[in-house]
Amino acid sequence: MPADTVALLRTLALHKVDHIVVGMTAGVLQGAPVITLDVDILYARTPTNIARLAAALSEVNARFRGDPRQIVPNVSHLESMGHKLLETDHGDLDVLGTIDESAEYADLLEDTVTVDVEGMKIAVLSLARLIEIKERAGRPKDLAVLPVLRSTLERAQRK
């Protein structure tokens, strides 16, 4: 079942979490005609932002996906650079400390666009940078979506 993207983004916005939407949700929010089952975010790993993110995750009942112990992410988890693959009351949420060869939140800010999602101004990774990241990742699932992302970027550039 796909994640309720709007509900997850609204919770992050209400808690003022500094984040960038990445992954295929970034593509979808910019018009890519695909379906994604989760929401991926890259967040600022500052103490204040981690506290905000922890509060937002608590509100949506986040726990590590696929772990029968139902472990709730804590500050120590969120301080790490790694990927935290979570399930929430609104679907799957991947919370990333870094992406693409250890790029952090601040490293990617200049590669974002602002997208309006039901009145919220959301920072989203640009299609051009998303394509670069997926090319470098080279996983079959990333390579499979590249033609769609490239086509979406070309359409946006013509407008």
mmCIF file of C-alpha atoms in Angstrom:
data_model
loop_
_atom_site.group_PDB
_atom_site.id
_atom_site.type_symbol
_atom_site.label_atom_id
_atom_site.label_comp_id
_atom_site.label_asym_id
_atom_site.label_seq_id
_atom_site.Cartn_x
_atom_site.Cartn_y
_atom_site.Cartn_z
ATOM 1 C CA MET A 1 0.000 0.000 0.000
ATOM 2 C CA PRO A 2 1.460 3.403 -0.934
ATOM 3 C CA ALA A 3 2.407 5.798 1.811
ATOM 4 C CA ASP A 4 0.141 8.739 2.571
ATOM 5 C CA THR A 5 2.702 11.238 1.334
ATOM 6 C CA VAL A 6 0.679 14.312 2.261
ATOM 7 C CA ALA A 7 0.108 13.145 5.846
ATOM 8 C CA LEU A 8 3.809 12.395 6.318
ATOM 9 C CA LEU A 9 4.908 15.710 4.789
ATOM 10 C CA ARG A 10 2.352 17.601 6.863
ATOM 11 C CA THR A 11 3.675 16.045 10.078
ATOM 12 C CA LEU A 12 7.246 16.971 9.145
ATOM 13 C CA ALA A 13 6.135 20.512 8.288
ATOM 14 C CA LEU A 14 4.191 20.925 11.541
ATOM 15 C CA HIS A 15 7.306 19.952 13.469
ATOM 16 C CA LYS A 16 9.468 22.267 11.302
ATOM 17 C CA VAL A 17 11.829 19.451 10.328
ATOM 18 C CA ASP A 18 14.540 20.616 7.919
ATOM 19 C CA HIS A 19 14.434 17.998 5.182
ATOM 20 C CA ILE A 20 14.576 17.416 1.436
ATOM 21 C CA VAL A 21 12.254 14.962 -0.266
ATOM 22 C CA VAL A 22 14.448 12.593 -2.297
ATOM 23 C CA GLY A 23 13.928 9.286 -4.079
ATOM 24 C CA MET A 24 11.015 8.604 -6.376
ATOM 25 C CA THR A 25 8.685 10.776 -4.306
ATOM 26 C CA ALA A 26 10.825 13.705 -5.495
ATOM 27 C CA GLY A 27 10.161 12.578 -9.045
ATOM 28 C CA VAL A 28 6.435 12.135 -8.458
ATOM 29 C CA LEU A 29 6.120 15.590 -6.886
ATOM 30 C CA GLN A 30 7.685 17.033 -10.056
ATOM 31 C CA GLY A 31 5.347 15.219 -12.409
ATOM 32 C CA ALA A 32 6.932 11.826 -13.062
ATOM 33 C CA PRO A 33 4.082 9.451 -13.958
ATOM 34 C CA VAL A 34 5.071 6.649 -11.600
ATOM 35 C CA ILE A 35 3.919 5.184 -8.313
ATOM 36 C CA THR A 36 6.163 4.853 -5.301
ATOM 37 C CA LEU A 37 5.304 3.000 -2.142
ATOM 38 C CA ASP A 38 7.331 5.025 0.339
ATOM 39 C CA VAL A 39 8.555 8.529 1.093
ATOM 40 C CA ASP A 40 12.303 9.190 1.293
ATOM 41 C CA ILE A 41 13.699 12.229 3.058
ATOM 42 C CA LEU A 42 17.202 13.527 3.693
ATOM 43 C CA TYR A 43 17.285 15.515 6.927
ATOM 44 C CA ALA A 44 19.648 17.972 8.582
ATOM 45 C CA ARG A 45 21.536 16.140 11.325
ATOM 46 C CA THR A 46 21.737 19.048 13.740
ATOM 47 C CA PRO A 47 20.718 18.531 17.382
ATOM 48 C CA THR A 48 17.714 20.855 17.092
ATOM 49 C CA ASN A 49 16.489 19.278 13.879
ATOM 50 C CA ILE A 50 17.007 15.753 15.193
ATOM 51 C CA ALA A 51 14.820 16.637 18.195
ATOM 52 C CA ARG A 52 12.127 17.951 15.830
ATOM 53 C CA LEU A 53 12.368 14.854 13.651
ATOM 54 C CA ALA A 54 12.157 12.558 16.684
ATOM 55 C CA ALA A 55 8.961 14.334 17.777
ATOM 56 C CA ALA A 56 7.470 14.033 14.273
ATOM 57 C CA LEU A 57 8.364 10.336 14.105
ATOM 58 C CA SER A 58 6.790 9.750 17.499
ATOM 59 C CA GLU A 59 3.580 11.409 16.304
ATOM 60 C CA VAL A 60 3.282 9.002 13.359
ATOM 61 C CA ASN A 61 4.205 5.971 15.481
ATOM 62 C CA ALA A 62 7.417 5.272 13.523
ATOM 63 C CA ARG A 63 9.261 2.010 14.087
ATOM 64 C CA PHE A 64 11.967 0.157 12.187
ATOM 65 C CA ARG A 65 10.444 -1.669 9.256
ATOM 66 C CA GLY A 66 10.568 -5.452 9.244
ATOM 67 C CA ASP A 67 11.786 -5.746 12.825
ATOM 68 C CA PRO A 68 9.387 -7.785 14.972
ATOM 69 C CA ARG A 69 10.695 -5.992 18.082
ATOM 70 C CA GLN A 70 8.962 -2.789 16.872
ATOM 71 C CA ILE A 71 11.980 -0.646 17.777
ATOM 72 C CA VAL A 72 11.271 3.082 17.805
ATOM 73 C CA PRO A 73 14.000 5.323 16.339
ATOM 74 C CA ASN A 74 15.730 7.410 18.988
ATOM 75 C CA VAL A 75 18.120 10.362 18.919
ATOM 76 C CA SER A 76 21.145 8.064 18.714
ATOM 77 C CA HIS A 77 19.728 6.402 15.593
ATOM 78 C CA LEU A 78 18.939 9.776 14.025
ATOM 79 C CA GLU A 79 22.434 11.139 14.666
ATOM 80 C CA SER A 80 23.890 8.475 12.374
ATOM 81 C CA MET A 81 24.614 8.994 8.695
ATOM 82 C CA GLY A 82 22.825 5.813 7.693
ATOM 83 C CA HIS A 83 19.400 5.018 6.331
ATOM 84 C CA LYS A 84 16.574 4.424 8.781
ATOM 85 C CA LEU A 85 13.867 2.412 7.031
ATOM 86 C CA LEU A 86 10.698 2.999 9.002
ATOM 87 C CA GLU A 87 7.044 2.104 8.942
ATOM 88 C CA THR A 88 4.527 4.603 10.276
ATOM 89 C CA ASP A 89 0.791 4.953 10.714
ATOM 90 C CA HIS A 90 0.847 6.634 7.266
ATOM 91 C CA GLY A 91 3.045 4.107 5.452
ATOM 92 C CA ASP A 92 6.738 3.584 4.883
ATOM 93 C CA LEU A 93 9.150 6.457 5.474
ATOM 94 C CA ASP A 94 12.859 6.206 4.739
ATOM 95 C CA VAL A 95 14.790 8.708 6.835
ATOM 96 C CA LEU A 96 18.269 9.262 5.425
ATOM 97 C CA GLY A 97 21.234 10.919 7.112
ATOM 98 C CA THR A 98 23.171 10.943 3.825
ATOM 99 C CA ILE A 99 22.709 9.880 0.212
ATOM 100 C CA ASP A 100 24.844 9.539 -2.912
ATOM 101 C CA GLU A 101 28.310 8.884 -1.584
ATOM 102 C CA SER A 102 27.726 10.642 1.753
ATOM 103 C CA ALA A 103 26.054 13.869 0.581
ATOM 104 C CA GLU A 104 24.319 15.556 3.500
ATOM 105 C CA TYR A 105 21.343 17.895 3.736
ATOM 106 C CA ALA A 106 23.416 21.086 3.385
ATOM 107 C CA ASP A 107 25.280 19.632 0.395
ATOM 108 C CA LEU A 108 22.056 19.221 -1.586
ATOM 109 C CA LEU A 109 20.171 22.414 -0.707
ATOM 110 C CA GLU A 110 21.296 24.134 -3.911
ATOM 111 C CA ASP A 111 19.937 21.179 -5.896
ATOM 112 C CA THR A 112 16.366 21.529 -4.638
ATOM 113 C CA VAL A 113 13.191 23.019 -6.000
ATOM 114 C CA THR A 114 10.221 24.138 -3.964
ATOM 115 C CA VAL A 115 6.990 22.310 -4.655
ATOM 116 C CA ASP A 116 3.581 23.284 -3.302
ATOM 117 C CA VAL A 117 1.849 20.289 -1.751
ATOM 118 C CA GLU A 118 -1.606 21.243 -0.473
ATOM 119 C CA GLY A 119 -0.370 24.660 0.643
ATOM 120 C CA MET A 120 2.929 23.418 2.091
ATOM 121 C CA LYS A 121 6.188 24.592 0.535
ATOM 122 C CA ILE A 122 8.293 21.436 0.301
ATOM 123 C CA ALA A 123 12.005 21.230 -0.609
ATOM 124 C CA VAL A 124 12.386 18.515 -3.228
ATOM 125 C CA LEU A 125 15.544 17.225 -4.890
ATOM 126 C CA SER A 126 15.700 18.483 -8.479
ATOM 127 C CA LEU A 127 15.039 16.024 -11.266
ATOM 128 C CA ALA A 128 18.511 16.593 -12.716
ATOM 129 C CA ARG A 129 20.228 15.694 -9.429
ATOM 130 C CA LEU A 130 17.843 12.784 -8.805
ATOM 131 C CA ILE A 131 18.772 11.376 -12.227
ATOM 132 C CA GLU A 132 22.497 11.715 -11.428
ATOM 133 C CA ILE A 133 22.070 9.921 -8.113
ATOM 134 C CA LYS A 134 20.057 7.086 -9.625
ATOM 135 C CA GLU A 135 22.617 6.672 -12.439
ATOM 136 C CA ARG A 136 25.435 6.356 -9.894
ATOM 137 C CA ALA A 137 23.458 3.964 -7.701
ATOM 138 C CA GLY A 138 23.113 1.664 -10.696
ATOM 139 C CA ARG A 139 20.626 -0.683 -9.035
ATOM 140 C CA PRO A 140 18.132 -2.303 -11.413
ATOM 141 C CA LYS A 141 15.207 -0.452 -9.809
ATOM 142 C CA ASP A 142 17.023 2.877 -10.240
ATOM 143 C CA LEU A 143 18.019 2.196 -13.835
ATOM 144 C CA ALA A 144 14.455 1.164 -14.692
ATOM 145 C CA VAL A 145 13.011 4.591 -13.815
ATOM 146 C CA LEU A 146 15.666 6.685 -15.561
ATOM 147 C CA PRO A 147 13.796 6.962 -18.904
ATOM 148 C CA VAL A 148 10.695 8.228 -17.096
ATOM 149 C CA LEU A 149 12.692 10.743 -15.045
ATOM 150 C CA ARG A 150 14.571 11.986 -18.117
ATOM 151 C CA SER A 151 11.329 12.392 -20.040
ATOM 152 C CA THR A 152 9.784 14.297 -17.118
ATOM 153 C CA LEU A 153 12.819 16.595 -16.951
ATOM 154 C CA GLU A 154 12.695 17.261 -20.711
ATOM 155 C CA ARG A 155 8.988 18.101 -20.494
ATOM 156 C CA ALA A 156 9.605 20.487 -17.579
ATOM 157 C CA GLN A 157 12.447 22.213 -19.440
ATOM 158 C CA ARG A 158 10.203 22.812 -22.477
ATOM 159 C CA LYS A 159 7.604 24.641 -20.371
#
